[in-house]
Amino acid sequence: MAELHPDNPYAKDRFADPAKSVEFPPEAKKKFDYILTRYPSKEAALLPTLHLVQETWGWISPEAVHYVSSLLDLSPANVFGVVSFYNMYNQKPVGKYHLQVCTNLSCMIRNAYDIYDDLCDKLKIEPGQTTPDGLFTVTEVECLGSCGTAPVVQVNNDYHEEMDVQKMESLLEKLK
Amino acid sequence: MQPIKILTANIDKPNSTSVDTYVASGGYEDARKALTTMTPDQVVQLVKDSELRGRGGAGFPTGAKWGFVPKNAPRPTYLLCNADESEPGTFKDRVLIEKDPHLLIEGMIIAGYAISSNPMAYIYIRGEFHYGATVLEKALQEARARGFLGKGIFGSNFDFDITVARGAGAYICGEETGLIESIEGHRGQPRVKPPFPAVVGAFGGPTVVQNVETLSCVPLIVKNGADWFKSFGSPKNTGPKLYCVSGAVKKPGVYEFPMGVNLKELIYEHCGGVTGDRKLKAVIPGGGSAPMLLPEEIDIPLNFDALMKAGSMLGSAGIIVIDESMCIVDAAWRLAKFFAHESCGQCTPCREGTNWIETVMDRIERGGGIPADIDLLKDMPENIAGRSLCALGDAACGPALSSINKFTDEFRYHIEHKSCLPGTKRYRRLDRPSHAH
């Protein structure tokens, strides 16, 4: 059979490896138990649990999908459906610093595309890719709700506001 | 008209997020007043009298919404706060969440009491607002420690607590039934209405979904009365209002005015005018979903009814200013791309239509447009708007149709000359592939 494109949902690495299994470390397990007390059904805890998975491992692996589905009594397909619906869940590992550049209209008017293009050029990667040293991933994202201080770049959880190409380059140096 | 500081009264105080600061200025006294001296029906009536309308986009009368909640429903009633602020150009709720979280919490206590909510309410905050979520978590802990949340608040028999539920990056979860689906742990795909959420919503119970700013108005109404609230703005368009101004203006930011400040005055007097003193080209008055206004149309009060009459909408009051140096096809394409990306994929007209709007705009921008594209774009909204479960398809048509109708010549110039109008600028690089949907 021909090799499948890596983004294809039927690509090999999209299936859980039965030899690998994952489990929350005790600290995360405690958080998970708390999450369950806050919702009237197990299923409703799915989004916060997936956030917890991503906090713990940086992305949501097929093994983690199966783990979450067993924790919440859902089918893996159901969990996968939710993971792939929401932008913030990384379906592949990302770099240590996930650089998310908002390019929506308000940021665009304030030259967000210059930042975005400069990042891709400097790091020699295409949008969505990670640098070979595993440090940076660049993605273009939709409105981050920070239009008054545009342009904005979200690095992991933190907003960096009123950015420009130079500020971005010095931030990049600091992170390296 | 002068700016006011009512909803934003606390945000500049040092330690504005702490419960001590909030209580020092009379905080939580309005919730105490509501819970100990008023019946739930009286609270609903008070909010009805104030003519408060939802600040999230639709402008639906808040008191009426609360009044729809059936009494003695077979399942518990839910109060959900919509903090999924993702409309392009909107950043007002973020200010309230990050700077004055207790005002929102107090508003939720009163709203929860008014609709006889079950003891657990949720704030659905967009996942990207990580900092806002931590501010809220901390504020909730403080409120619990003071007994403002928990069992038998203020000696009444009303139990109430709030959980922060984080979204995960989906604009559609700002739509109220999409939000409900997401709270339940599903993909945020909007539901068929009816039944409306007020009757059957989250977990099968009656549900009220309210925007952050709307809920933040509630303690102020309880404190000062409906007539005070109506003293701001004009009939049916009442209260203090936060306006977000962004794009090509000298002083972007969140401005508070009585509802109905003049758009022209806001841009030129309060925001310092257009960047670089360039000429104005267009204004989007209500977030990315609102049809554009031309410079000659902006002498208009920013309220629900006046903008609707002008063929646009107040929406979330996200005002995006576009100056003459911007290529309008590029601007319209960017919004089209947003809606194509955010369509949940459930209804065919929206899923396909939003992608087609983006594709056709993109090919015009790239010089590959054909003369028939103009009519094609004008015709598309016919087949999208009103043909899907929620308003996202309609929203996508707002900026697209208004830009092509109001700037037909500029679109035509692109098709004939395969380049932008002289003096206008394209901001993106065409050789970089746009991110996959």
Short mmCIF file of C-alpha atoms in Angstrom, two decimals, chain B residues 43-69 79-80 107 110-112 114-115 198 207-218 221 229 236 238 259 304:
data_model
loop_
_atom_site.label_atom_id
_atom_site.label_comp_id
_atom_site.label_asym_id
_atom_site.label_seq_id
_atom_site.Cartn_x
_atom_site.Cartn_y
_atom_site.Cartn_z
CA VAL B 43 -35.06 40.63 40.19
CA VAL B 44 -36.29 39.51 36.77
CA GLN B 45 -38.79 42.38 36.69
CA LEU B 46 -36.08 44.87 37.65
CA VAL B 47 -33.84 43.69 34.81
CA LYS B 48 -36.80 43.82 32.42
CA ASP B 49 -37.52 47.39 33.55
CA SER B 50 -33.90 48.39 32.95
CA GLU B 51 -34.23 47.38 29.28
CA LEU B 52 -30.82 45.73 29.47
CA ARG B 53 -30.01 43.97 26.19
CA GLY B 54 -27.44 41.23 25.72
CA ARG B 55 -23.97 42.57 25.04
CA GLY B 56 -22.68 39.47 23.25
CA GLY B 57 -23.97 40.31 19.80
CA ALA B 58 -27.65 39.65 19.33
CA GLY B 59 -28.92 42.35 21.71
CA PHE B 60 -31.73 40.20 23.04
CA PRO B 61 -33.56 41.68 26.07
CA THR B 62 -31.99 40.04 29.11
CA GLY B 63 -34.98 40.21 31.45
CA ALA B 64 -37.22 38.62 28.81
CA LYS B 65 -34.74 35.77 28.39
CA TRP B 66 -34.79 35.11 32.12
CA GLY B 67 -38.56 35.25 32.08
CA PHE B 68 -38.71 32.37 29.57
CA VAL B 69 -37.19 29.92 32.05
CA LEU B 79 -26.65 29.64 34.17
CA LEU B 80 -23.76 29.82 31.72
CA GLY B 107 -23.61 39.46 38.53
CA ILE B 110 -27.78 37.63 41.17
CA ALA B 111 -28.64 36.15 37.77
CA GLY B 112 -28.44 32.63 39.18
CA ALA B 114 -33.22 35.24 39.55
CA ILE B 115 -33.56 32.13 37.39
CA ALA B 198 -34.30 28.64 28.02
CA THR B 207 -30.44 27.26 30.42
CA VAL B 208 -29.61 30.92 30.31
CA VAL B 209 -26.46 31.94 28.45
CA GLN B 210 -25.28 35.49 29.05
CA ASN B 211 -22.30 37.50 27.96
CA VAL B 212 -19.73 38.74 30.49
CA GLU B 213 -20.58 42.41 30.02
CA THR B 214 -24.30 41.73 30.34
CA LEU B 215 -23.85 39.94 33.65
CA SER B 216 -21.51 42.68 34.86
CA CYS B 217 -24.33 45.21 34.37
CA VAL B 218 -26.63 43.30 36.71
CA ILE B 221 -28.87 47.71 38.12
CA PHE B 229 -29.73 52.41 34.06
CA LYS B 236 -34.59 50.29 24.25
CA THR B 238 -29.93 51.62 27.51
CA MET B 259 -25.03 53.42 24.84
CA PHE B 304 -28.55 48.27 18.39
#
